[in-house]
XYZ file of C-alpha atoms in Angstrom:
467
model
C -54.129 88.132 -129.068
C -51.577 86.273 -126.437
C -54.103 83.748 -125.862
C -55.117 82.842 -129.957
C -51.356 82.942 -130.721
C -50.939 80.307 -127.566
C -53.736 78.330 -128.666
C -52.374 78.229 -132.043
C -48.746 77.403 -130.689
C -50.765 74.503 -128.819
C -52.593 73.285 -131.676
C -49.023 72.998 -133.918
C -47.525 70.786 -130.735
C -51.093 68.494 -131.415
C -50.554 68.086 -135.089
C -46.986 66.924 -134.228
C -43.388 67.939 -135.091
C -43.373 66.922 -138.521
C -46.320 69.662 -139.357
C -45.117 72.192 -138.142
C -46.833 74.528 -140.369
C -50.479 73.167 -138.982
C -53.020 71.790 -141.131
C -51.960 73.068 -144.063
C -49.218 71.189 -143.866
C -51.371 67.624 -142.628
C -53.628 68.558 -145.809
C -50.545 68.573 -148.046
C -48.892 65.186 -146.386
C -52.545 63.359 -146.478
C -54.252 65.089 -149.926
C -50.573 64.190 -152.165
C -50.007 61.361 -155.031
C -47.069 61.796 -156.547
C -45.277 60.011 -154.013
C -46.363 56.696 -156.082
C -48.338 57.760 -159.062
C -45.464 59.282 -161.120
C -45.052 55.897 -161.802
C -48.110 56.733 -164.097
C -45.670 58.786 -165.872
C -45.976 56.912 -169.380
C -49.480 56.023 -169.384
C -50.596 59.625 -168.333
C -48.312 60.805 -171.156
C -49.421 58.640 -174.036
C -53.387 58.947 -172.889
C -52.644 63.002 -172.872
C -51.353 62.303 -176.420
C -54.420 60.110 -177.698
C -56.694 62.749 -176.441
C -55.156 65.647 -177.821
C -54.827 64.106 -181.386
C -58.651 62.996 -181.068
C -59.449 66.809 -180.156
C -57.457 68.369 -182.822
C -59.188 66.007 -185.535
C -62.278 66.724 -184.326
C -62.141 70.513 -184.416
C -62.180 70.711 -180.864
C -59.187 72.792 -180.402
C -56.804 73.114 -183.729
C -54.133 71.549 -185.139
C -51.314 74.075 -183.815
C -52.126 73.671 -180.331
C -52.263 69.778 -181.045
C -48.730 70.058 -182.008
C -47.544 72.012 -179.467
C -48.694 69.962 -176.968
C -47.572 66.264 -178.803
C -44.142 68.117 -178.593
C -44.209 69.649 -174.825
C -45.284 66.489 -173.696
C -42.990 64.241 -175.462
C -39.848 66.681 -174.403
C -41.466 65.923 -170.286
C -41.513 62.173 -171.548
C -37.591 62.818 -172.079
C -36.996 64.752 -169.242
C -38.656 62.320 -166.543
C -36.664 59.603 -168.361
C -33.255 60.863 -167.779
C -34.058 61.452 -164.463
C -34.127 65.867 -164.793
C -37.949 66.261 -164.424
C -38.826 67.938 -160.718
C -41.792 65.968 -159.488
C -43.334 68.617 -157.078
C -45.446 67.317 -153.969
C -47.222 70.816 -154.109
C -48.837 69.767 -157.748
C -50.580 66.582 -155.516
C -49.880 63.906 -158.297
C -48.710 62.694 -161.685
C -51.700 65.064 -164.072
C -51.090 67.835 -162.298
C -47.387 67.944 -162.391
C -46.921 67.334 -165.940
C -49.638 69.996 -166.898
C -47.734 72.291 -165.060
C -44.350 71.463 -166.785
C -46.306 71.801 -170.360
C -47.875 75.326 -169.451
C -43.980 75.997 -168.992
C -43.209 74.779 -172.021
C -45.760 75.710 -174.368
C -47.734 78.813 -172.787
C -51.929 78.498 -172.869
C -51.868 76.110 -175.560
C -51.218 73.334 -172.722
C -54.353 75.292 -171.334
C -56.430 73.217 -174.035
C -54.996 69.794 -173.086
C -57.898 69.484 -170.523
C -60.821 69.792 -172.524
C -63.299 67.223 -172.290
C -61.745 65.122 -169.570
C -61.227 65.336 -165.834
C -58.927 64.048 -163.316
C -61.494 61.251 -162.661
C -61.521 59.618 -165.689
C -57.952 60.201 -166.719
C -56.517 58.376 -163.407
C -58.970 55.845 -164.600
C -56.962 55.616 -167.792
C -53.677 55.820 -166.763
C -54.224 53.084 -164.350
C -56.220 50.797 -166.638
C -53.344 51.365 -169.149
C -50.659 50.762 -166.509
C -52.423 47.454 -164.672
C -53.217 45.954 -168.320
C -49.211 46.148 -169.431
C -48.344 44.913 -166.133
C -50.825 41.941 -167.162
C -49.081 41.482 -169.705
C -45.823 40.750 -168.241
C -47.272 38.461 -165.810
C -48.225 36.294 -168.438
C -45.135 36.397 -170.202
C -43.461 35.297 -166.657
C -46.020 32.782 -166.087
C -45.159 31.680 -169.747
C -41.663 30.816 -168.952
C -42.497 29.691 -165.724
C -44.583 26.833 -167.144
C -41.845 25.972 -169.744
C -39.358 25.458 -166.847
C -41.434 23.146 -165.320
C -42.307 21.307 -168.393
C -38.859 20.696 -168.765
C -38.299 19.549 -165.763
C -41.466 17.279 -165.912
C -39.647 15.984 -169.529
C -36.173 15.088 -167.733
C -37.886 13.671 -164.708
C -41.448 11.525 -166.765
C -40.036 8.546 -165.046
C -37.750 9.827 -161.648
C -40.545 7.825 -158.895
C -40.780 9.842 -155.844
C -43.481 9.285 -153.321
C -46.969 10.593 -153.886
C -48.305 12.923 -150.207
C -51.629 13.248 -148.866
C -51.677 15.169 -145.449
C -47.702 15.101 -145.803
C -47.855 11.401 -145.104
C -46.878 9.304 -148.095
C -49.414 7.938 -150.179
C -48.760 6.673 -153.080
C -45.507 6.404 -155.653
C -45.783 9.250 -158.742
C -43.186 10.499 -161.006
C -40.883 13.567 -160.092
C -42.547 14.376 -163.946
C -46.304 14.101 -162.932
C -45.483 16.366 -159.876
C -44.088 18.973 -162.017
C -47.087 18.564 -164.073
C -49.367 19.884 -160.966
C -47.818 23.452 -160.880
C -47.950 23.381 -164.513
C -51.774 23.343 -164.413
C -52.056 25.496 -161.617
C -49.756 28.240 -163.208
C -51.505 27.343 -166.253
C -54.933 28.293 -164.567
C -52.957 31.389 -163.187
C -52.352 32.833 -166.750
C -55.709 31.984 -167.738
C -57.030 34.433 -165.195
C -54.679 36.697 -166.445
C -55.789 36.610 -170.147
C -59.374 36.491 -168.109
C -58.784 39.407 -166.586
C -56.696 41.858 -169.624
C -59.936 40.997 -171.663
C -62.128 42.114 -168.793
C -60.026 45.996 -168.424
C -60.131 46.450 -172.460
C -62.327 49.564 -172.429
C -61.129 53.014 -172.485
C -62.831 55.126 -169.502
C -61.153 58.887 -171.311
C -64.218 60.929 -172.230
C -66.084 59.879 -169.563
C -65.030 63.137 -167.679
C -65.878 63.780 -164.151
C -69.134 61.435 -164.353
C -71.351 62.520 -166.507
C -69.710 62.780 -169.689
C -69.241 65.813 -171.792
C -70.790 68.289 -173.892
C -67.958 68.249 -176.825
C -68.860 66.247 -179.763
C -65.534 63.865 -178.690
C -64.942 60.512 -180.527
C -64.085 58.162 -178.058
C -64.094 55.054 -180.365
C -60.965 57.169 -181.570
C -58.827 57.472 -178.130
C -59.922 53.673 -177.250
C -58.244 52.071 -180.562
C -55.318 54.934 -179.988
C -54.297 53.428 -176.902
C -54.926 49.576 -177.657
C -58.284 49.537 -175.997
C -60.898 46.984 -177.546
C -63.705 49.902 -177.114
C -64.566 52.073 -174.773
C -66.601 51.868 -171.943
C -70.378 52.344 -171.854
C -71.617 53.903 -168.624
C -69.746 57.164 -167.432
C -70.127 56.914 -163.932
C -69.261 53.173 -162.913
C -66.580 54.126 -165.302
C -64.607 56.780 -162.890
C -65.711 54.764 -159.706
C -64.650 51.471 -160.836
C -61.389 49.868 -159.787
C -62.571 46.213 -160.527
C -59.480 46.092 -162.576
C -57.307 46.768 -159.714
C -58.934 44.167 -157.662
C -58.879 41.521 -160.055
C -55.514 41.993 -160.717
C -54.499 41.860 -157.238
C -57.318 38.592 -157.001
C -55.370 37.046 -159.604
C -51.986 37.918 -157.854
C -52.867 36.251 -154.413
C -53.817 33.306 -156.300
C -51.061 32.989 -158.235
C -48.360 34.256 -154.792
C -50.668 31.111 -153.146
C -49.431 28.795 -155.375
C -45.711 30.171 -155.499
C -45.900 29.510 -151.747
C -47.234 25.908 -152.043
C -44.482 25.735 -154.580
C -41.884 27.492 -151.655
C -43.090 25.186 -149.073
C -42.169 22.147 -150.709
C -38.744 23.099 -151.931
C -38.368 24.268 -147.884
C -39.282 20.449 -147.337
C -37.435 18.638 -149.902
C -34.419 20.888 -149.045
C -34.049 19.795 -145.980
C -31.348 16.731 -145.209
C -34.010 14.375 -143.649
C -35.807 14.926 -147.310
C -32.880 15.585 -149.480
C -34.894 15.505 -152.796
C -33.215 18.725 -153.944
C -30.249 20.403 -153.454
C -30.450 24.131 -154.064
C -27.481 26.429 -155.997
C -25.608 28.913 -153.816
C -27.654 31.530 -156.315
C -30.978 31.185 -154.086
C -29.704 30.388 -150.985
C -27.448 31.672 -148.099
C -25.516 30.026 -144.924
C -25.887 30.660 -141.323
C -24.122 33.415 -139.769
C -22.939 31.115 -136.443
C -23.512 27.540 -138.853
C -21.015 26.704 -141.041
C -23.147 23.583 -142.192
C -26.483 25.641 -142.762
C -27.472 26.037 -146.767
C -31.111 27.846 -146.269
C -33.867 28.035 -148.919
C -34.073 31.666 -148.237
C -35.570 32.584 -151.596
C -38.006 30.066 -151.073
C -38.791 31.249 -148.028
C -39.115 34.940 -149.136
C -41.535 34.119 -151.713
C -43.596 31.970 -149.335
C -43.625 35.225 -147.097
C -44.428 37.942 -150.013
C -47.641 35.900 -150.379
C -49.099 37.511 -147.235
C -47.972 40.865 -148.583
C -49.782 40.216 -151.573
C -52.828 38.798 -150.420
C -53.205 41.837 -147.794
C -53.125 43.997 -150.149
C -55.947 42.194 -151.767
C -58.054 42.591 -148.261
C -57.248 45.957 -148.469
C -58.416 47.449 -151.210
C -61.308 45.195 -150.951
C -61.899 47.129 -147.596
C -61.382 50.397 -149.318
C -64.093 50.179 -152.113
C -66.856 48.008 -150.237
C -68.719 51.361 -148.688
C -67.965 53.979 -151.368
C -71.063 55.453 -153.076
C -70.539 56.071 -156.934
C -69.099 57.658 -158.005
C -65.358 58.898 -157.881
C -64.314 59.290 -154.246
C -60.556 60.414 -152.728
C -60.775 57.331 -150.728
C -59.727 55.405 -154.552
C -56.155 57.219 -154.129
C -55.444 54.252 -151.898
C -55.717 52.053 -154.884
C -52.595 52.336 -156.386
C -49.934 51.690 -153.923
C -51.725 48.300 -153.083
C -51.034 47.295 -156.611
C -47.568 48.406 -157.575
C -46.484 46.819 -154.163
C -48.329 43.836 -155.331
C -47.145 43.807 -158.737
C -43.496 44.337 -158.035
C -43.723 41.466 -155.417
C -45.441 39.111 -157.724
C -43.028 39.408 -160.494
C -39.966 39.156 -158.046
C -41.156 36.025 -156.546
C -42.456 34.455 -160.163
C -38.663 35.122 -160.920
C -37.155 33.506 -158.189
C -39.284 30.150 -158.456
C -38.507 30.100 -162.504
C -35.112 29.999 -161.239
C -35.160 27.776 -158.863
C -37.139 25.365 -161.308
C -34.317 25.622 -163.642
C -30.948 25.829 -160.841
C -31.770 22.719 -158.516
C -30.610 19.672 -158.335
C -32.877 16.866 -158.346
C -31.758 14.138 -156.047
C -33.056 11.187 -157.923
C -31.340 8.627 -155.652
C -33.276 9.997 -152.505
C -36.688 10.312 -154.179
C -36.365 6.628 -155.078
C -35.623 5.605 -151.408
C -37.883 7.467 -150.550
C -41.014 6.108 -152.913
C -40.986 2.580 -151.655
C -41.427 3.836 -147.664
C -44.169 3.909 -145.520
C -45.994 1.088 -147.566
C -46.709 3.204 -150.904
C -47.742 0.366 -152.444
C -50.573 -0.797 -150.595
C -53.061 0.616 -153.048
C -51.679 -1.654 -155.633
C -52.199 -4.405 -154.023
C -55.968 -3.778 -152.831
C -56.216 -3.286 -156.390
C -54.812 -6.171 -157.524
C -56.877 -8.114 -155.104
C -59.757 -6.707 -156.699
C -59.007 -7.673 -160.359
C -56.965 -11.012 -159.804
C -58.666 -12.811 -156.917
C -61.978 -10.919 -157.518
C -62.088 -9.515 -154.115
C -64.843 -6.714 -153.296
C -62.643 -3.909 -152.707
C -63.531 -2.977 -149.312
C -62.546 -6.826 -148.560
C -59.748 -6.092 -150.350
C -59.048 -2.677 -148.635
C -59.023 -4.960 -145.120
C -56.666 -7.725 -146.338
C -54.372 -5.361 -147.550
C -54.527 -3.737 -143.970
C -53.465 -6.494 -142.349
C -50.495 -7.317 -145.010
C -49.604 -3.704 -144.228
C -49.483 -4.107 -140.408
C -47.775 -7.462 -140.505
C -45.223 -5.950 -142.997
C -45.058 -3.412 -140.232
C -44.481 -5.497 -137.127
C -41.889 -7.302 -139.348
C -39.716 -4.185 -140.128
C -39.802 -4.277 -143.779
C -41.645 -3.180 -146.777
C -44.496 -5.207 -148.741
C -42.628 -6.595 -151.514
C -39.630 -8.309 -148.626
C -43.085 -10.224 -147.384
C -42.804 -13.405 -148.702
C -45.549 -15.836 -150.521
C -45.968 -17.740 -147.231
C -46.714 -14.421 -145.307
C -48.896 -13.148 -147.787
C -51.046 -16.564 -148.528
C -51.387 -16.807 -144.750
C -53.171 -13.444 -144.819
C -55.306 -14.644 -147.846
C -54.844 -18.178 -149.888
C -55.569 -16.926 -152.770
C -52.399 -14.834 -153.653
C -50.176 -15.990 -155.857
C -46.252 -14.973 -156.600
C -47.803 -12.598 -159.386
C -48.800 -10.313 -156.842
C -44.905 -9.076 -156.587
C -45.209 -8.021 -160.388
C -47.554 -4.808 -158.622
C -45.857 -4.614 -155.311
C -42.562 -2.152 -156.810
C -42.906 1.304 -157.222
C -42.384 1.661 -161.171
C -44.935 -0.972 -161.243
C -46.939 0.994 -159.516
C -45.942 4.060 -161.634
C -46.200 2.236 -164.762
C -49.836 1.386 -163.919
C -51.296 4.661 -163.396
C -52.190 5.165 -166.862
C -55.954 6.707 -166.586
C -56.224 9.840 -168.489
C -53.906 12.878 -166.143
C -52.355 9.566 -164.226
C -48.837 9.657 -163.006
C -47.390 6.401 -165.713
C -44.887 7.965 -167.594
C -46.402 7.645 -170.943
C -49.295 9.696 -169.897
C -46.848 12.532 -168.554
C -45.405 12.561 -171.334
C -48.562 12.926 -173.117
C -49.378 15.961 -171.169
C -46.630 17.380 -172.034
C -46.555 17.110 -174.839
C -50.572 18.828 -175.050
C -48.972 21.624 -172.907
C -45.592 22.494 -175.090
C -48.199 23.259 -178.035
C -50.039 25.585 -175.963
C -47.672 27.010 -173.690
């Protein structure tokens, strides 16, 4: 008896201090939900609802107990709402919990509640119900997202900044046209969004634990109840699916990618060898030992969150790849991947909108700016080609030697003068100045998406009626 009551003592010390009751206590800390999924609260309230209404009016348990429990559960809706509802870790997760407080409150009636459903497919539910409103609101974000940037694209059509490839400048744009790149991309964003609400719209209640159920349920019913387009058609893929929950996250990494390429920028432009914007005291902070320090911290945050997000993408991912249908424990680990996600993405969609609509566009340093590092050169090649009638690769190589005798002269293409030029190649006349400036340059660009003002304007214009 000394020895099993050692060996016990021995095996407590092995679980660890914080179980000291054994493993019991490890089965508790491991098996439990409710941590995160009383979040559910809402959704598990109003499915409970839409399934008790569709089993009253099908004579599947009667119109008394239907009322009772409509009543019980709306009086737990109230109570978890102001915050006096005990969430109980014993109870394991949101269903269980709240079919405990309705047996409290309305005796075996609550009893009934379960009929013709399981845990399996009403997690299913509750989640597909929470991840589609939380779709929702991402769009509506992305919506005003994409109207902050089309107004900044509206005030800025014909600001010239200079155009980057591999961070080196290219060629002159419009502060406008730039704008008009996140605008597609968070565009393409909400797309997958709509993309991805219309994929969810099937209601998995009455699927039960797999297999369906004996009960002659209506679930046409519960699916236009709860906003559903119909519900779904095969009863096990639909309590071991969670392609919801990874195409919402899918769509979230995108979208936190191009936050970040949005983050990185401001970073960039932020900084005094850029200057192109100067950021509000509302998204940014000073240095703690450098008085002179403004720092893009928000910025910065969001460019970080996107490695949060897009984990959490690799991780459920990882979690579903070797699960055999159909509902496994291992889908508990769903949820926390997405509310983190979710919560993450809306904070950082936020902050950008924000920052679209608080900074200050330096105007005077984008234009400085434009004209460096020989933005123009393009313009001329071009202009070679359709004035002299130069192939454009011969083109391409007298423009490269303008550029590098431009460069071992200091100064930009258009302070070359005619004799400099013609020496390079006879045939180029003083007309070839008309193309060398950056809003000539600009100005030119007018193929369909190009950066000429007109044509940003134009875009935005086909974007305001859509957005």
């Amino acid at each position: 008896m000394a020895e099993s009551t050692k060996d016990a003592t021995s095996s407590n010390q092995m679980w660890g201090g914080r179980f000291a009751s054994g493993p019991d206590a490890i089965m508790e800390e491991i098996n439990a939900s409710i941590g995160f999924d009383k979040k559910l609260y809402a959704q598990d309230i109003r499915g409970s609802i839409a399934h008790a209404t569709m089993l009253a009016e099908k004579g599947i348990i009667s119109g008394e107990d239907k009322e009772k429990i409509v009543e019980g559960l709306n009086t737990i809706l109230s109570e978890i709402e102001a915050g006096k509802f005990e969430f109980s870790r014993k109870l394991e997760d949101i269903h269980m919990n709240i079919e405990a407080r309705l047996a409290t409150l309305i005796g075996p009636a609550a009893g009934r509640l379960h009929t013709a459903r399981s845990r399996n497919d009403q997690v299913a539910l509750d989640f597909r119900l929470w991840v589609k409103e939380e779709l929702a609101k991402t769009e509506r974000m992305l919506t005003d997202l994409i109207a902050a940037f089309l107004d900044r694209a509206e005030e800025h059509a014909d600001t010239v900044m200079p155009g980057f490839t591999h961070l080196q400048t290219a060629q002159p744009v419009t502060f406008g046209h730039h704008c008009m790149a996140y605008v597609e991309m968070f565009g393409r964003d909400r797309a997958r969004v709509r993309h991805a609400i219309d994929h969810l719209d099937e209601s998995p209640i009455g699927a039960a634990a797999l297999a369906g159920t004996p009960y002659p349920i209506d679930r046409h019913m519960t699916a236009k109840a709860l906003g559903f387009r119909e519900p779904t058609r095969n009863s096990i893929d639909t309590v071991s699916d969670r392609d919801f929950a990874l195409e919402f996250l899918s769509v979230a990494a995108i979208c936190a990618v191009h936050l970040s390429r949005l983050a990185e920028e401001i970073v960039i432009w932020s900084t005094p060898q850029f200057g192109f914007v100067r950021l509000s005291d509302a998204f940014s902070t000073g240095s703690s030992i450098m008085p002179q320090k403004k720092n893009p911290d928000a910025a910065e945050l969001v460019r970080a969150k996107t490695g949060r997000i897009n984990g959490s993408l690799v991780a459920l991912l990882t979690v579903m790849k070797g699960l055999p249908l159909a509902y496994s424990k291992d889908m508990q680990e769903d949820k926390e991947q997405v509310f983190d996600s979710a919560e993450n993405l809306e904070l950082a969609i936020a902050a950008m909108t924000g920052m679209m609509r608080d900074m200050t566009i330096r105007t005077d340093k984008m234009r400085q700016a434009a004209g460096a590092g020989f933005s123009t050169a393009t313009d001329l090649a071009d202009w070679l080609v359709r004035s002299v009638g130069l192939p454009f690769r011969d083109a391409h190589h007298v423009t490269g030697r303008v550029v590098a005798l431009a460069e071992s002269k200091g100064c930009d293409l258009s302070e070359l003068s005619l004799e400099d030029l013609q020496a390079i190649n006879p045939a180029i006349t003083d007309k070839v100045f008309d193309v060398l400036s950056v809003d000539a340059s600009v100005a030119s660009r007018t193929s369909f998406g190009g950066t000429a003002p007109a044509e940003v304007r134009k875009q935005i214009a086909w974007w305001r009626a859509r957005n």
